[in-house]
Short mmCIF file of C-alpha atoms (C1' of nucleotides) in Angstrom, two decimals:
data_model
loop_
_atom_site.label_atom_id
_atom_site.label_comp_id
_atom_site.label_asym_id
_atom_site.label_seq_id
_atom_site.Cartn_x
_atom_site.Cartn_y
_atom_site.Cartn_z
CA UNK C 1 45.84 80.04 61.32
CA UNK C 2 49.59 80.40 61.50
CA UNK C 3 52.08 79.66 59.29
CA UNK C 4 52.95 76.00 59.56
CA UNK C 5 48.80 75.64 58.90
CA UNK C 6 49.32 78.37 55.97
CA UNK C 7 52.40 76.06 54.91
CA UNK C 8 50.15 72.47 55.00
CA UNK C 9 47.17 73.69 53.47
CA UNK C 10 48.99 75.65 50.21
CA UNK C 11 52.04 72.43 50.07
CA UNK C 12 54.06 75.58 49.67
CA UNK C 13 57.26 75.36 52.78
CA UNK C 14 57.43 77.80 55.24
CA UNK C 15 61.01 78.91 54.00
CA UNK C 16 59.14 80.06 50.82
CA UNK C 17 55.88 81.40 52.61
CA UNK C 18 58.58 83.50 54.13
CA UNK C 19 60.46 84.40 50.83
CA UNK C 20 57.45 86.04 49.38
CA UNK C 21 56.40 87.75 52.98
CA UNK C 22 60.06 89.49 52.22
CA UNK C 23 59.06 89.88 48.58
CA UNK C 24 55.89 91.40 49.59
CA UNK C 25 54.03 89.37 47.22
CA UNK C 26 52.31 87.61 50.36
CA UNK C 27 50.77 90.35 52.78
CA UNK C 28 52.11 90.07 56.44
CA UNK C 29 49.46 88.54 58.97
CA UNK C 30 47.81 89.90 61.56
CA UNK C 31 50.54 90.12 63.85
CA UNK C 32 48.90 89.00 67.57
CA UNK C 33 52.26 89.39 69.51
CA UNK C 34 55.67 89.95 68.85
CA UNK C 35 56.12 86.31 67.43
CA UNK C 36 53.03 85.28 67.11
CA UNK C 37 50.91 85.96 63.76
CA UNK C 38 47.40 85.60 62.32
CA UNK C 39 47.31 84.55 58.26
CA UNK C 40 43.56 84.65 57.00
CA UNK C 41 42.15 82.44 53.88
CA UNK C 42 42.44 85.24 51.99
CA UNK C 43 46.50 84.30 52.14
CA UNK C 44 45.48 80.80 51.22
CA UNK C 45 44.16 81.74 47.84
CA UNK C 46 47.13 84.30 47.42
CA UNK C 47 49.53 81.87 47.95
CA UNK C 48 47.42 79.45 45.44
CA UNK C 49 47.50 82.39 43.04
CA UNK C 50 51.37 83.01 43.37
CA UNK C 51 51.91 79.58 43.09
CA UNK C 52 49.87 79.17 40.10
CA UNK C 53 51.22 82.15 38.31
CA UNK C 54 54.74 81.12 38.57
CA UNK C 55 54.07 77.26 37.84
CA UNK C 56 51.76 77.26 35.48
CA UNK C 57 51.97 80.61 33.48
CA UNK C 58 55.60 81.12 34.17
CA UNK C 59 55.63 84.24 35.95
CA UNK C 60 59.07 86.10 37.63
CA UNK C 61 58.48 87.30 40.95
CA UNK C 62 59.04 90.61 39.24
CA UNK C 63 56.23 90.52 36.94
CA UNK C 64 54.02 89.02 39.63
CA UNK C 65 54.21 92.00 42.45
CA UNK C 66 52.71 94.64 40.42
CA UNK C 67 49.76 92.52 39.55
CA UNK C 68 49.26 91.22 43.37
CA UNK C 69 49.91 95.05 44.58
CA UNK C 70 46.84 95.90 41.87
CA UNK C 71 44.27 93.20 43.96
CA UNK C 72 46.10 94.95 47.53
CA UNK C 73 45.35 97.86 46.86
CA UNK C 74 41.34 96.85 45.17
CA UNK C 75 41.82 98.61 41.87
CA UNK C 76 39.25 98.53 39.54
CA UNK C 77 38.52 95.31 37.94
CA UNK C 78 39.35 96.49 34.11
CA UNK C 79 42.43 97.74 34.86
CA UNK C 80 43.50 94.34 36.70
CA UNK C 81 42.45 92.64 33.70
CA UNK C 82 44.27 94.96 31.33
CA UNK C 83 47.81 94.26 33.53
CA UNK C 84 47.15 90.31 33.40
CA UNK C 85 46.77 91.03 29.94
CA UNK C 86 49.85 93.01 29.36
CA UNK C 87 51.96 90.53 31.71
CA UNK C 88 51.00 87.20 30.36
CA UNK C 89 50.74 87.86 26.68
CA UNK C 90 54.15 89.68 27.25
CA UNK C 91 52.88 93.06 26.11
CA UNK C 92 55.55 94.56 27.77
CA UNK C 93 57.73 98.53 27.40
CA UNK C 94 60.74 95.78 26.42
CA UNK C 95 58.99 95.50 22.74
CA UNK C 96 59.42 99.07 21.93
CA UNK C 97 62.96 97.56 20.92
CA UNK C 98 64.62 100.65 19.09
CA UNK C 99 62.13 103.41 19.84
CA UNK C 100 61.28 103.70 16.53
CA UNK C 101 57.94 102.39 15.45
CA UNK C 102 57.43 102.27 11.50
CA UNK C 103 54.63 100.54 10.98
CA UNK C 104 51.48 101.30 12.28
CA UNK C 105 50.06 97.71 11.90
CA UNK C 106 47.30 98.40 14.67
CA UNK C 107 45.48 100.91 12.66
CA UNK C 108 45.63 98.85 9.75
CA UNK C 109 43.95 96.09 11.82
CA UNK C 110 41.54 98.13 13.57
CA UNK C 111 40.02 99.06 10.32
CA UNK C 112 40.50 95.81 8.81
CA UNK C 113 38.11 94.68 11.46
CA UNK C 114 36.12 97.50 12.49
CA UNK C 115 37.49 97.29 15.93
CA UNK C 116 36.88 100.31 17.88
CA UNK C 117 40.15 102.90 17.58
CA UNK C 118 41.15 103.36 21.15
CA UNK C 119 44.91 102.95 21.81
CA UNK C 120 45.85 100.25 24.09
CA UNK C 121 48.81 98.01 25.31
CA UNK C 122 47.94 95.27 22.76
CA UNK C 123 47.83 97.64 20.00
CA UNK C 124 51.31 99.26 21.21
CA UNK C 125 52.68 95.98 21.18
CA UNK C 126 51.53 94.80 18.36
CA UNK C 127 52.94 97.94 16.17
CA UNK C 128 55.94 96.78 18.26
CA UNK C 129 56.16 93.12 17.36
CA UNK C 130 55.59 93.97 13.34
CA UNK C 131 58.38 96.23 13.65
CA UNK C 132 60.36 93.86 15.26
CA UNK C 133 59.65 91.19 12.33
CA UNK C 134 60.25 93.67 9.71
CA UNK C 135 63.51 94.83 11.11
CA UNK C 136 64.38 91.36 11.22
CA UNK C 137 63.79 90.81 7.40
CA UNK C 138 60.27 89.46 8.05
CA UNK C 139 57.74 91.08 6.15
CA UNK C 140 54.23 91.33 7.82
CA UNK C 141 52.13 92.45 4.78
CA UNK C 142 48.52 93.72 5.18
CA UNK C 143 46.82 90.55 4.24
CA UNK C 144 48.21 88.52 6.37
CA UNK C 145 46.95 90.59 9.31
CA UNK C 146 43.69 90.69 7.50
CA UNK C 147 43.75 86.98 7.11
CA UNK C 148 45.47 86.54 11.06
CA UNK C 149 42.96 89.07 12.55
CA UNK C 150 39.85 87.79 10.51
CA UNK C 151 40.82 84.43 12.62
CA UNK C 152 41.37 85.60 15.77
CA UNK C 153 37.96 87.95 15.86
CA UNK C 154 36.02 85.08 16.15
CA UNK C 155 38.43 83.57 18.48
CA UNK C 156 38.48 86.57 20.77
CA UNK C 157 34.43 86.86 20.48
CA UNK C 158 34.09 83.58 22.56
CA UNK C 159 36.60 83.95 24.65
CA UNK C 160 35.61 87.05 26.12
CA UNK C 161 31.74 85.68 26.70
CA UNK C 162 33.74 82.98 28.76
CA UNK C 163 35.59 85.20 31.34
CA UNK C 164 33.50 85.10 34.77
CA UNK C 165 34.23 87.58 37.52
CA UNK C 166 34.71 85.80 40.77
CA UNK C 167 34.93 87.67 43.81
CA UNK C 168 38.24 87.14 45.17
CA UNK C 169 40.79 89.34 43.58
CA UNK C 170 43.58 86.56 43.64
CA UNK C 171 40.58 84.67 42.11
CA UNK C 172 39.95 87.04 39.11
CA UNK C 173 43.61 87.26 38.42
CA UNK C 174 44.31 83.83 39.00
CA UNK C 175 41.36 82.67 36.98
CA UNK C 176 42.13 85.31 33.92
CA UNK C 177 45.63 84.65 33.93
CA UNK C 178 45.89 81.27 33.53
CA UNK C 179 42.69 81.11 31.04
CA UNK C 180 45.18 83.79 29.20
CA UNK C 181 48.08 81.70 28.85
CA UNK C 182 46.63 78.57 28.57
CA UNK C 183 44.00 79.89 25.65
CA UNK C 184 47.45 81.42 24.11
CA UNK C 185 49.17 78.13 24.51
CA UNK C 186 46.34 76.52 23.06
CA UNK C 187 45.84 78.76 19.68
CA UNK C 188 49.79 78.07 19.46
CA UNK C 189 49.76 74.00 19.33
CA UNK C 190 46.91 73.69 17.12
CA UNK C 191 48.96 76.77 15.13
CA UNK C 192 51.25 74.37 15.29
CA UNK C 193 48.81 71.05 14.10
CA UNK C 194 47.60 72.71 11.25
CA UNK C 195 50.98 73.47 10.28
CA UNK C 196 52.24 70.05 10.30
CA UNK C 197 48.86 68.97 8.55
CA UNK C 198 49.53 71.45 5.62
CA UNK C 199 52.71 70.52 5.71
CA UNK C 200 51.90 66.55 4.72
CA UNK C 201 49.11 67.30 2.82
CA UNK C 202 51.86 69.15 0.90
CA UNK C 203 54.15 66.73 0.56
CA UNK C 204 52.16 63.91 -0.16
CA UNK C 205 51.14 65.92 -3.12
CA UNK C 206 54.08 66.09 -4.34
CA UNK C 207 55.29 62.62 -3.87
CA UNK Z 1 89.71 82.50 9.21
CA UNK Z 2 90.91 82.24 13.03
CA UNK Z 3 89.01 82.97 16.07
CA UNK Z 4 89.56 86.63 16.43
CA UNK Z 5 87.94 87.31 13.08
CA UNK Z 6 85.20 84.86 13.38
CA UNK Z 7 84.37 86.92 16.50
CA UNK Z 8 84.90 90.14 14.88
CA UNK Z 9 82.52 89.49 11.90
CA UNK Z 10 79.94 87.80 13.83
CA UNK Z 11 80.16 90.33 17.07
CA UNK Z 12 80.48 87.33 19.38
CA UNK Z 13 82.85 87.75 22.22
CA UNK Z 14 86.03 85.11 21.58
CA UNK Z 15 85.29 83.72 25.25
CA UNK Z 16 81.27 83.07 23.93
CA UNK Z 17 82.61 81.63 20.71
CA UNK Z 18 85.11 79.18 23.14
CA UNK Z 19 82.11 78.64 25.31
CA UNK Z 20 79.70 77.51 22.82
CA UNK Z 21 82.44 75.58 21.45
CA UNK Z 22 82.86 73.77 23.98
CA UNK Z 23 78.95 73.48 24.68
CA UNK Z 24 79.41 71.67 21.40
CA UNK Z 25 77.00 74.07 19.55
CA UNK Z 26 79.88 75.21 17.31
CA UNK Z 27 81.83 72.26 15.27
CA UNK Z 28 85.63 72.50 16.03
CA UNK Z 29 88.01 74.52 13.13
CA UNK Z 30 90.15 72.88 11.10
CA UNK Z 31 93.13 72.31 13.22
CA UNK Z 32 96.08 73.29 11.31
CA UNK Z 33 98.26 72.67 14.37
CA UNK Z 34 97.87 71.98 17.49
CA UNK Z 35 97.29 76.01 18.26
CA UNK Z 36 95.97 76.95 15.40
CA UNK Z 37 92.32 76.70 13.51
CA UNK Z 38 90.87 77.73 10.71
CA UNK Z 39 87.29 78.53 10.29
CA UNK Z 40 85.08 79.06 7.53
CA UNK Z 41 81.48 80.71 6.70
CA UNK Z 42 79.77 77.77 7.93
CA UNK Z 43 81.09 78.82 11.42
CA UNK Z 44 79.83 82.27 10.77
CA UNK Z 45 76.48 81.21 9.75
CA UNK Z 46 76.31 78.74 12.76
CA UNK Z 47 77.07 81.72 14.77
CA UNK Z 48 74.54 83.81 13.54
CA UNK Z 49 71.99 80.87 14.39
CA UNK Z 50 73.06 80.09 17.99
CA UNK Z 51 72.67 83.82 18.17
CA UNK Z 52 69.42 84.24 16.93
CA UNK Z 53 68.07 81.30 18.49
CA UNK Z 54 68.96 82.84 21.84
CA UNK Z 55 68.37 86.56 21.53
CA UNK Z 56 65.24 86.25 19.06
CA UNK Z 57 63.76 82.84 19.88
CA UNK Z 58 64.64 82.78 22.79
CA UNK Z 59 65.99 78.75 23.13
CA UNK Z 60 68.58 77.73 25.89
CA UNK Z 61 71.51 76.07 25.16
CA UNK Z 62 70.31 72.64 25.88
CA UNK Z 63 67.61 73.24 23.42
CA UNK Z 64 69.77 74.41 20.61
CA UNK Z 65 72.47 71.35 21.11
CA UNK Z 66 69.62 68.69 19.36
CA UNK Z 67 69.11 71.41 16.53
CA UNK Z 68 72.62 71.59 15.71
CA UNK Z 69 73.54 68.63 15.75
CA UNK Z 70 70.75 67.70 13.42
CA UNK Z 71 72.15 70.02 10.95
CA UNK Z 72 75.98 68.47 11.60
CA UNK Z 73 74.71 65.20 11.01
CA UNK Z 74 73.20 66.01 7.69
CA UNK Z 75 69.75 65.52 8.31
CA UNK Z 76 66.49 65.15 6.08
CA UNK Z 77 64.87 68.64 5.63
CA UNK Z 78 61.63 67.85 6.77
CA UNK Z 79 63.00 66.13 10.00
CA UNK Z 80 64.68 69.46 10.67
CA UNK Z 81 62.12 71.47 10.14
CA UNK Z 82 59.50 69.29 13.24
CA UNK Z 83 62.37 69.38 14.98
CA UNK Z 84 62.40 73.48 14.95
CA UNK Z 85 58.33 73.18 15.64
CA UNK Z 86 58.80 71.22 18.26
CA UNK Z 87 61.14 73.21 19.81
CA UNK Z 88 60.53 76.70 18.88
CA UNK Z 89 56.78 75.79 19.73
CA UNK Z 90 57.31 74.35 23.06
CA UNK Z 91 55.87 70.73 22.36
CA UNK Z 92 58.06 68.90 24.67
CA UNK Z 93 57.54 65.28 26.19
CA UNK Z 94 57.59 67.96 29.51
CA UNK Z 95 53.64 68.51 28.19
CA UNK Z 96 52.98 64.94 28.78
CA UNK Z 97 52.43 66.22 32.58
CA UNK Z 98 51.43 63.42 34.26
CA UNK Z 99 50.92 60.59 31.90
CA UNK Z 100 47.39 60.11 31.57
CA UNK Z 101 46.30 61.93 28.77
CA UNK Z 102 42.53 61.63 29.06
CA UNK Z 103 41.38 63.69 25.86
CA UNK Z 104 42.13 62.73 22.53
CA UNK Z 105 41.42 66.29 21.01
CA UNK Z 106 43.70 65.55 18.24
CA UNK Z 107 41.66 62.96 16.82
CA UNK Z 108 38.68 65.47 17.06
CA UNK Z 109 39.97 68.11 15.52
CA UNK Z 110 42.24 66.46 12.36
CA UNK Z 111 38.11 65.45 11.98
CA UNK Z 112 36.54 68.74 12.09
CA UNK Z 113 39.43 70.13 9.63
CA UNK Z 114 39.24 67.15 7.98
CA UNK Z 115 43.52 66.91 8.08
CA UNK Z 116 45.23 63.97 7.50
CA UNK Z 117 45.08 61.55 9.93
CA UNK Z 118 48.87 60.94 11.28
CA UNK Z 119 50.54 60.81 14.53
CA UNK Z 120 52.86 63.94 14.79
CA UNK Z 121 54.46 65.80 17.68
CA UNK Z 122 51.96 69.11 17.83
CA UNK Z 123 49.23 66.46 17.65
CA UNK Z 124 50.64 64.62 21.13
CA UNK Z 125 51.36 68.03 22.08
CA UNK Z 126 47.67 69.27 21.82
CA UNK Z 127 46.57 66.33 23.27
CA UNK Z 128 48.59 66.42 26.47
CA UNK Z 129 47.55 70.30 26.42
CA UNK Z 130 43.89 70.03 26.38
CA UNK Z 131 44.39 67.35 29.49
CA UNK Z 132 46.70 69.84 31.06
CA UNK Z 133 43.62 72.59 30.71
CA UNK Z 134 41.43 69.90 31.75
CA UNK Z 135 43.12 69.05 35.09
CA UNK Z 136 43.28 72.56 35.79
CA UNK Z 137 39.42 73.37 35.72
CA UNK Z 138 40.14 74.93 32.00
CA UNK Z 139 37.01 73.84 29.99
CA UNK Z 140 37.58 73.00 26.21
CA UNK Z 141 34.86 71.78 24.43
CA UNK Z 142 34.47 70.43 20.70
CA UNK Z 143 32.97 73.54 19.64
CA UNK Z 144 35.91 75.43 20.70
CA UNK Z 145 38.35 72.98 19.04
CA UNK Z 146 35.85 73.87 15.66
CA UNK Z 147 36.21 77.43 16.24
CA UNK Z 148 39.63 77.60 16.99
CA UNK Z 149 40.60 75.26 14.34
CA UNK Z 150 38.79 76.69 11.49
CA UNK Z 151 40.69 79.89 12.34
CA UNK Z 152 44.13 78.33 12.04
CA UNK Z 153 43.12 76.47 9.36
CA UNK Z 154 43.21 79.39 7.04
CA UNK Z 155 46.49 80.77 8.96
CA UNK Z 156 48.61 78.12 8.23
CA UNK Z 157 47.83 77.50 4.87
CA UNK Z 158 49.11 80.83 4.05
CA UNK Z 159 52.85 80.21 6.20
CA UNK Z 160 53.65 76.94 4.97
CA UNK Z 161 53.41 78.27 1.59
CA UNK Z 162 55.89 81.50 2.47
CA UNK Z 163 58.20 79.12 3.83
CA UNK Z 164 61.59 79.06 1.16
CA UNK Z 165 64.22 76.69 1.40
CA UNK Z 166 67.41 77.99 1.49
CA UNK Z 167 70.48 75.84 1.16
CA UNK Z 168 72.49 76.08 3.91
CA UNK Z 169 71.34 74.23 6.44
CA UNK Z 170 71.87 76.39 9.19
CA UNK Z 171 70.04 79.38 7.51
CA UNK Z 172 67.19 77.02 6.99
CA UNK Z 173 67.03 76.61 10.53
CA UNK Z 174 67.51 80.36 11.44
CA UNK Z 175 64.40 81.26 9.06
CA UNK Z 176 62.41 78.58 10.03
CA UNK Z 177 62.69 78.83 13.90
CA UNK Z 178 62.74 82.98 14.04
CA UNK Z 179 59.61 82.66 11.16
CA UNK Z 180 57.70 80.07 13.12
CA UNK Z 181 58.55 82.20 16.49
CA UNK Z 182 57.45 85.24 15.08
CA UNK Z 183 54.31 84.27 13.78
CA UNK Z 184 53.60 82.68 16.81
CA UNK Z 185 53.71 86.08 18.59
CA UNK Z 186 52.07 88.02 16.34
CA UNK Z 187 49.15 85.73 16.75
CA UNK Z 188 49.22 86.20 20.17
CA UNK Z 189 49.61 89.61 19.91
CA UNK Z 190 46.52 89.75 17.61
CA UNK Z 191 44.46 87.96 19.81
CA UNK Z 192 45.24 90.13 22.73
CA UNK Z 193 43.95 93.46 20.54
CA UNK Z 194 41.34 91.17 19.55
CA UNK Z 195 40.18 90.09 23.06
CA UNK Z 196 40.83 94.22 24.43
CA UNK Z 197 38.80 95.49 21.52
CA UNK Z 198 35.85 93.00 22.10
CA UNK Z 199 35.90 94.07 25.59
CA UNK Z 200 36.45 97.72 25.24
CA UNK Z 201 33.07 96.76 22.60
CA UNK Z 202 31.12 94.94 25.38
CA UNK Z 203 32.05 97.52 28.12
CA UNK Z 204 30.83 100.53 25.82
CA UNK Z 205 27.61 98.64 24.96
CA UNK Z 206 26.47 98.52 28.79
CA UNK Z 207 27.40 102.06 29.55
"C1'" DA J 1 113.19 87.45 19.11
"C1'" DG J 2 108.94 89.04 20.19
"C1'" DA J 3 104.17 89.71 19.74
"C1'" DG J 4 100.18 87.33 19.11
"C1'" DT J 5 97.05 83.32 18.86
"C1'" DT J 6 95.39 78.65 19.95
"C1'" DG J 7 93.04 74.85 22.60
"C1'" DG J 8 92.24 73.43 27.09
"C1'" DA J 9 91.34 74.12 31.80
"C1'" DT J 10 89.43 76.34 35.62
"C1'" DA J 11 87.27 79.73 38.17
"C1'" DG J 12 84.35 83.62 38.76
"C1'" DT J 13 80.11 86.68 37.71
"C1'" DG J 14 75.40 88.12 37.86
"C1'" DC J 15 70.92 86.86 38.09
"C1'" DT J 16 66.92 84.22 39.94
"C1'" DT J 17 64.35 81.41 43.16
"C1'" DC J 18 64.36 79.46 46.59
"C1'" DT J 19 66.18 76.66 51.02
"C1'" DA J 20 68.63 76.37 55.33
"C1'" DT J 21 70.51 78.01 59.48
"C1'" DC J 22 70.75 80.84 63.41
"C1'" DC J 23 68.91 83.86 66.64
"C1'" DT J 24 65.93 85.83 70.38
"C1'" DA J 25 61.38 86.93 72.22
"C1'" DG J 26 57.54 84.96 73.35
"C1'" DG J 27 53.59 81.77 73.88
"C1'" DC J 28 51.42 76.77 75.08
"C1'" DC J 29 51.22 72.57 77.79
"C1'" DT J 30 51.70 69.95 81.87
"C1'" DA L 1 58.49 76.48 86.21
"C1'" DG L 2 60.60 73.96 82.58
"C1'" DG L 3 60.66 72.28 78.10
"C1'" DC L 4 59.21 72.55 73.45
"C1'" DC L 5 57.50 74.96 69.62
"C1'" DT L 6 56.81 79.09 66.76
"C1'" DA L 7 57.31 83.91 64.78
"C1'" DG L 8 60.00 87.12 62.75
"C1'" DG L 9 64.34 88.94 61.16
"C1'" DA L 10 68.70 88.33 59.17
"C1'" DT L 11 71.99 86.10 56.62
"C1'" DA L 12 74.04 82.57 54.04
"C1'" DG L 13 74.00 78.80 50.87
"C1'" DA L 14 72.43 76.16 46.84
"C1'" DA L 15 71.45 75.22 42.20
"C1'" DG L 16 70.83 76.38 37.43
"C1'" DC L 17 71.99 79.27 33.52
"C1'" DA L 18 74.87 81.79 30.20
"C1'" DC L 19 78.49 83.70 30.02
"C1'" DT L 20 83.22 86.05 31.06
"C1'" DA L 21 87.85 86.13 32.65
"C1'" DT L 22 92.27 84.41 33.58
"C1'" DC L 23 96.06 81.46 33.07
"C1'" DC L 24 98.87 78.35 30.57
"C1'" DA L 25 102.17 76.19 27.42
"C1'" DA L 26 102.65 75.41 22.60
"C1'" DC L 27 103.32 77.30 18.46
"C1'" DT L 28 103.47 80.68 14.30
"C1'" DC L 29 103.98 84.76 11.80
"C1'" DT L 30 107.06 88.74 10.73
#
DNA sequence: AGAGTTGGATAGTGCTTCTATCCTAGGCCT
DNA sequence: AGGCCTAGGATAGAAGCACTATCCAACTCT
């Protein structure tokens, strides 16, 4: 197939099919000739995975290369799944705000919940995000993140029985990423619900 | 207080401070003459707002102007406040994708929790979500709903009772929509340490 | 008088994500 | 063989956002 075909099948135009060739978020096709080149499907369901990452999840081209370079170059499915993770739920170096780290939330949660004490991105960025708060005159005391975490072990417990491994790369990533954000999304609207129920049963109390 | 000083106190560059006056975010000085204001504390707090909202929260201009001008037009507290949740929270009519919301999770969950039963923004927001994961392949059953639910049940009893009032209006907001942002990132941040440590648990088990 | 400040206007900057145009070499069809 | 289409490469333009900078004439403080 060549690129107008590439172009119909994904709806994506050929001026951007050739804005992410020059990104290099779309591999280059197999080039026959000089002017001539061959795209496979496996640039179908890259493109769908691009596409999907910046419409749906909100992606940058900038945070989208390093995870499509991860599937190019067939890294090991757990660390794929760790970057999607760091990416989407914006676990990212920019959190580290000040350099300096108070709190040491993560270990507090860990034993909280008996979760096993290996460091990780989430647990960087949550120690991170609590020093953020506090620096910003919000306390984050240790029973709310016993009450928070309590909540969102059983949350994390299904989710992670629902993740299925597909066999396409641009599948897997396209598959956990979106099932990230839109999970994340999810937990933050009915956050939001219960809220606004609390909120009236409050206030009809009082009335 | 002129302009120079209002800039100096707050940090704001006096081209910002013209800019966002201008943008209508900030309410005019008193205009002694015709080349000369005078501002008070109410600018400065308004200041400090806009600039939380956009370094913290992370709200563009266009979503700030509606939040403002609630606060210039003196209204109720309560309407402020869904106003903030529905901004700060992302349930805009944009989640009302294509129309036809199919699902009527709302309903089923304000069941299972047993909430009161009223119309509200993060309830047409979920709604319009769940179709949104729906039309995208994105499963959600009743029994996640419960799960999920039950969770945030217990989360947001504890924030709505944390929540103060302070007086000035623009403070309220400022507390509100960096407290409600906040708390909406730490729970995503908990989740993803959640999620990694009942992986890192499932991946240990098999080995 | 002179330095400084104001509101108002207008233009420019830097970043991002495309979108459009132009070009030549080269293939496909008849 | 001639005409049309396409690939690839380069470059430029567009549109949105949040500022930032410059200029101006009017006016005020000292």
């Amino acid at each position: 197939m060549q690129l107008k075909e590439l172009s119909e099948r994904t709806g994506i135009s050929a001026a951007s099919i050739k804005f992410y060739l020059r990104e290099g978020l779309l591999p280059a096709g197999e080039s026959v000739h000089a002017t001539r080149a061959r795209y496979s499907t496996r640039h179908v369901s890259r493109l769908r995975l691009i596409h999907a990452l910046r419409s749906v999840v909100g992606l940058s081209i900038e945070q989208i290369r390093p995870l499509v370079k991860l599937a190019d170059d067939g890294a090991p499915r757990l660390e794929i799944l760790a970057a999607v993770q760091r990416t989407v739920l914006g676990l990212t170096a920019l959190n580290t705000h000040n350099g300096d780290v108070r709190t040491r939330a993560g270990d507090a949660v860990v034993r909280l919940r008996n979760w096993p004490d290996a460091p990780s991105d989430a647990r960087a960025a949550l120690d991170a995000h609590v020093s953020l708060m506090e620096s910003l005159g919000v306390p984050v005391t240790t029973e709310l993140l016993d009450a928070y975490s309590k909540a969102l072990d059983a949350i994390a417990d299904r989710d992670i029985n629902a993740t299925a491994a597909p066999e396409d790369t641009n599948e897997l990533i396209l598959t956990a990423a979106v099932g990230m954000h839109l999970h994340g999304q999810l937990v933050l609207k009915l956050l939001a619900l219960a809220q606004a129920s609390h909120a009236i049963g409050r206030y009809t109390k009082d009335a």
